[in-house]
mmCIF file of C-alpha atoms in Angstrom:
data_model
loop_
_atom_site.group_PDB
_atom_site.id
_atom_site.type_symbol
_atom_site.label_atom_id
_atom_site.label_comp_id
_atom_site.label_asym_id
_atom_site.label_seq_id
_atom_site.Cartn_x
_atom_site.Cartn_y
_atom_site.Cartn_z
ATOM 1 C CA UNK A 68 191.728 111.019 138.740
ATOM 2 C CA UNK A 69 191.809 114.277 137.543
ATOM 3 C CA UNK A 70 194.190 115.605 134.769
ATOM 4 C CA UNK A 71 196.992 117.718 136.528
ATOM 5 C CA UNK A 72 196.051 120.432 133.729
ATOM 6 C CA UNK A 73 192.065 121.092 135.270
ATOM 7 C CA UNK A 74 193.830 121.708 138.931
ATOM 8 C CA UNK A 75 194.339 124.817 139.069
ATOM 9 C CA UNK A 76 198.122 125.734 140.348
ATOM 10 C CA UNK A 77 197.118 127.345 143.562
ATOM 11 C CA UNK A 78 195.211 123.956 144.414
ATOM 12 C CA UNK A 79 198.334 121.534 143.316
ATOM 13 C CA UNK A 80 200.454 122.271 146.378
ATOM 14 C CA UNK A 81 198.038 121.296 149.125
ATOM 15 C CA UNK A 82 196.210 118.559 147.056
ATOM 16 C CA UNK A 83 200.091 116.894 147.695
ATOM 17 C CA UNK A 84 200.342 117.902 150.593
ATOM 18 C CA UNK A 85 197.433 116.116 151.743
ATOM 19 C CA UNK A 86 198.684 112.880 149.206
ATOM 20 C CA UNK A 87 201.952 113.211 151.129
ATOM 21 C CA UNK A 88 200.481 112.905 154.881
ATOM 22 C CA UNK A 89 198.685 109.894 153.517
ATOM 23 C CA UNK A 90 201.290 107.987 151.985
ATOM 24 C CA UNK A 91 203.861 108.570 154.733
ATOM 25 C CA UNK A 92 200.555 106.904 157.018
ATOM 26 C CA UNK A 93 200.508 103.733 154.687
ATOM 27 C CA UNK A 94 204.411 103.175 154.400
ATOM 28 C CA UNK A 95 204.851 103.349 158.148
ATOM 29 C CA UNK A 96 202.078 101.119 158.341
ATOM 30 C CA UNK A 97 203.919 98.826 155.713
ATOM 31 C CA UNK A 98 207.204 99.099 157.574
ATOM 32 C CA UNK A 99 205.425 97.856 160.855
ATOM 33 C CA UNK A 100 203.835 95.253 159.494
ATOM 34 C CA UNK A 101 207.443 93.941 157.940
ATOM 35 C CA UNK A 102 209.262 94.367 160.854
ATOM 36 C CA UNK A 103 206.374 92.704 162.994
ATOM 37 C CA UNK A 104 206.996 89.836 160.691
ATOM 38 C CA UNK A 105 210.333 89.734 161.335
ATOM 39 C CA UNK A 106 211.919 90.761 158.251
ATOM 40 C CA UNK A 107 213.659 93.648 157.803
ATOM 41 C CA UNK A 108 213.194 96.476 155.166
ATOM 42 C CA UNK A 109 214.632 100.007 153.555
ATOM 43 C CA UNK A 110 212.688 103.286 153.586
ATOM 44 C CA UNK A 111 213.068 105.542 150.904
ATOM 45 C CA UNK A 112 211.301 109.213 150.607
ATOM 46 C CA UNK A 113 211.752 112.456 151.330
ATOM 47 C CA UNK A 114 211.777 112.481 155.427
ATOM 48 C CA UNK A 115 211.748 115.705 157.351
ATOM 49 C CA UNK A 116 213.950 116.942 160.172
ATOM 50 C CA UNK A 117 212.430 117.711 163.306
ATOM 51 C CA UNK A 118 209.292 115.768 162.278
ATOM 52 C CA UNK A 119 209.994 112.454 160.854
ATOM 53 C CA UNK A 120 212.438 111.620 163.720
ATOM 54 C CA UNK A 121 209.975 109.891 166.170
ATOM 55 C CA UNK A 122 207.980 108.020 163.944
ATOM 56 C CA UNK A 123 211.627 106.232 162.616
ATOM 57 C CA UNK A 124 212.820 105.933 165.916
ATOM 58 C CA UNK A 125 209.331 104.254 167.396
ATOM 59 C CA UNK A 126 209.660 101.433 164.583
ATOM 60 C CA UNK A 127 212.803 100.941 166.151
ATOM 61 C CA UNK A 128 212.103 100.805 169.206
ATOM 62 C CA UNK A 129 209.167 98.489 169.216
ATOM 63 C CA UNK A 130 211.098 96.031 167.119
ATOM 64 C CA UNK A 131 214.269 96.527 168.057
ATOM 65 C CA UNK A 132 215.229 97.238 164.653
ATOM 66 C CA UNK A 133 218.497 99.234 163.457
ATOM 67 C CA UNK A 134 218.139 101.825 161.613
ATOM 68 C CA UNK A 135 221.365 103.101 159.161
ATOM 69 C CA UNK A 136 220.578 106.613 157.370
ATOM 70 C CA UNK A 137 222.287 107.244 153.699
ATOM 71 C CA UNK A 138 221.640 111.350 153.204
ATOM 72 C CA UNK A 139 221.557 111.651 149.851
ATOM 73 C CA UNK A 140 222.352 115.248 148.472
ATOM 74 C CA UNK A 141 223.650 117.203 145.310
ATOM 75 C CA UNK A 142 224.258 121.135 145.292
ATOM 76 C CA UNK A 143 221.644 123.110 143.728
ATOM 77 C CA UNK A 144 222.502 123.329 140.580
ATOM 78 C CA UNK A 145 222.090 119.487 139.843
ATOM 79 C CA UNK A 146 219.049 119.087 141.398
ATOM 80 C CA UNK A 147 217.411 121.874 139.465
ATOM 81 C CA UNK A 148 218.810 120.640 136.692
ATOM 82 C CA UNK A 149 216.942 116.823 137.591
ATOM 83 C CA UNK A 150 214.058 118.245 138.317
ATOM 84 C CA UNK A 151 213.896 120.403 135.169
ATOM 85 C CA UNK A 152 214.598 117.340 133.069
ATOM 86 C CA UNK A 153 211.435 115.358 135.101
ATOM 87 C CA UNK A 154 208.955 118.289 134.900
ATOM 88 C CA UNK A 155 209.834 118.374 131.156
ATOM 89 C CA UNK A 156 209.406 114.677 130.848
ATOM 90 C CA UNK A 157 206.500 114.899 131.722
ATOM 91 C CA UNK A 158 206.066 111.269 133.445
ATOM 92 C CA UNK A 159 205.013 111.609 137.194
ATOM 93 C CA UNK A 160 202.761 115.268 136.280
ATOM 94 C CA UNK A 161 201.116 114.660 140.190
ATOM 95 C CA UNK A 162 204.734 115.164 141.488
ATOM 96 C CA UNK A 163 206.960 117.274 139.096
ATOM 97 C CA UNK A 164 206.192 120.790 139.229
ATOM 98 C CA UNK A 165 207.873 123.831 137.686
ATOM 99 C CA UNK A 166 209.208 126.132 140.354
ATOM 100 C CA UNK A 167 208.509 123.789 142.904
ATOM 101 C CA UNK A 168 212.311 124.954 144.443
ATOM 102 C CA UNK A 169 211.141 128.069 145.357
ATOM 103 C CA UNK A 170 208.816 126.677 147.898
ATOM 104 C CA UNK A 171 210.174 123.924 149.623
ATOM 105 C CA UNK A 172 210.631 124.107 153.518
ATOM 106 C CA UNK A 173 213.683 124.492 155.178
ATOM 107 C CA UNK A 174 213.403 121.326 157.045
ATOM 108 C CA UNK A 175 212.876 119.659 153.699
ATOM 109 C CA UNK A 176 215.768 116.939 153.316
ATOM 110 C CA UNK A 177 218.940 119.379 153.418
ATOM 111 C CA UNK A 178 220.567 117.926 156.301
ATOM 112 C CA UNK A 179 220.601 114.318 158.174
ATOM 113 C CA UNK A 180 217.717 113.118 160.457
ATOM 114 C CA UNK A 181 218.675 113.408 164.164
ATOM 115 C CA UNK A 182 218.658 109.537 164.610
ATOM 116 C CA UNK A 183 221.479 108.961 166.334
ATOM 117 C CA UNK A 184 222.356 106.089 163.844
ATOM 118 C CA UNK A 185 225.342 105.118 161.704
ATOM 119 C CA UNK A 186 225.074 107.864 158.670
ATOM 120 C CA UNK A 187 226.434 107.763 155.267
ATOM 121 C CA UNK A 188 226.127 111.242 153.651
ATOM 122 C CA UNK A 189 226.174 110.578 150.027
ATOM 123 C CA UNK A 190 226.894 113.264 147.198
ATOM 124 C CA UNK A 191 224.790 111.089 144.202
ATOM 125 C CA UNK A 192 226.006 113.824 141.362
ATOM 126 C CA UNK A 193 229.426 111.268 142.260
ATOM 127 C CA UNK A 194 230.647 108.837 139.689
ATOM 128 C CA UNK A 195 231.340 105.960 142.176
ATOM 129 C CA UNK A 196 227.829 107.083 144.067
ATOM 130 C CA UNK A 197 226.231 103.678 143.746
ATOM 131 C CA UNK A 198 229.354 101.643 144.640
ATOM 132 C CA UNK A 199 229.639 103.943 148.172
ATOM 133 C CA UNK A 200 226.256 103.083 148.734
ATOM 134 C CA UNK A 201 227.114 99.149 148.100
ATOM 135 C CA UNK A 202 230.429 99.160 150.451
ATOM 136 C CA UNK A 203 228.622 101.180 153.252
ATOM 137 C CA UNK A 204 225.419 99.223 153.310
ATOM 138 C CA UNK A 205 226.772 95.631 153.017
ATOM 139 C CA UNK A 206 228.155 95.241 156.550
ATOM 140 C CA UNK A 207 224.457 95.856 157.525
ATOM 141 C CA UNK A 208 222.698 93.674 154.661
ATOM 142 C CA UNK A 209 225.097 90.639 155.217
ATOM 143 C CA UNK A 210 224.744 90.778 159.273
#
């Protein structure tokens, strides 16, 4: 794999891109091989409203699944802040890039899927965050 340093910046964005389309492939893949299975599963990433919506809501459908969506959000601030402190950390270099805020798409994670679905919309820059995910989730885990 090459070193994020010898790809150029104006070849980064689409590289992911392309990483993106494929991994979203395999984990829906993943999920409907779970659910087939008869087990049933979270998914975690960054979906996208207006185009991640029938994918979900297939799974569902073939398996009869229910889906639950937690939106996780924080204001602006916070989440440059985050990403600042990953990009200077220096761990995931494929993924963190400076600036990267300036170009994300509208439909990139600022508001709910259109699921239809019980919703929990979660501000994670709260102290209790983790324990509203718990109490919200649990009715659904336990069932």
């Amino acid at each position: 794999m090459n070193s994020p340093d010898l790809i150029p910046e104006d070849e980064r964005i689409p590289r992911n891109r392309e990483v993106g389309k494929a991994s979203y492939f395999v984990m829906l893949r993943a999920a409907d091989a779970i659910l087939t299975a008869g087990q049933g599963l979270i998914l975690e990433t960054h979906f996208y409203l207006g185009m991640s919506e029938p994918d979900l809501l297939g799974l569902s459908e073939k398996h009869g699944a229910q889906i639950i969506q937690i939106h996780c959000s924080a204001d602006m601030v916070e989440l440059k802040r985050r990403h600042a402190a990953r990009v200077e950390s220096q761990l995931r270099p494929f993924i963190d890039h400076p600036g990267i805020h300036d170009r994300i798409p509208e439909n990139a994670n600022w508001k709910p899927l259109e699921l239809h679905a019980p919703l929990l919309r979660l501000d994670t820059s709260a102290e209790d965050a983790s324990a509203q995910v718990m109490a919200w989730v649990r009715p659904w885990v336990n069932s």
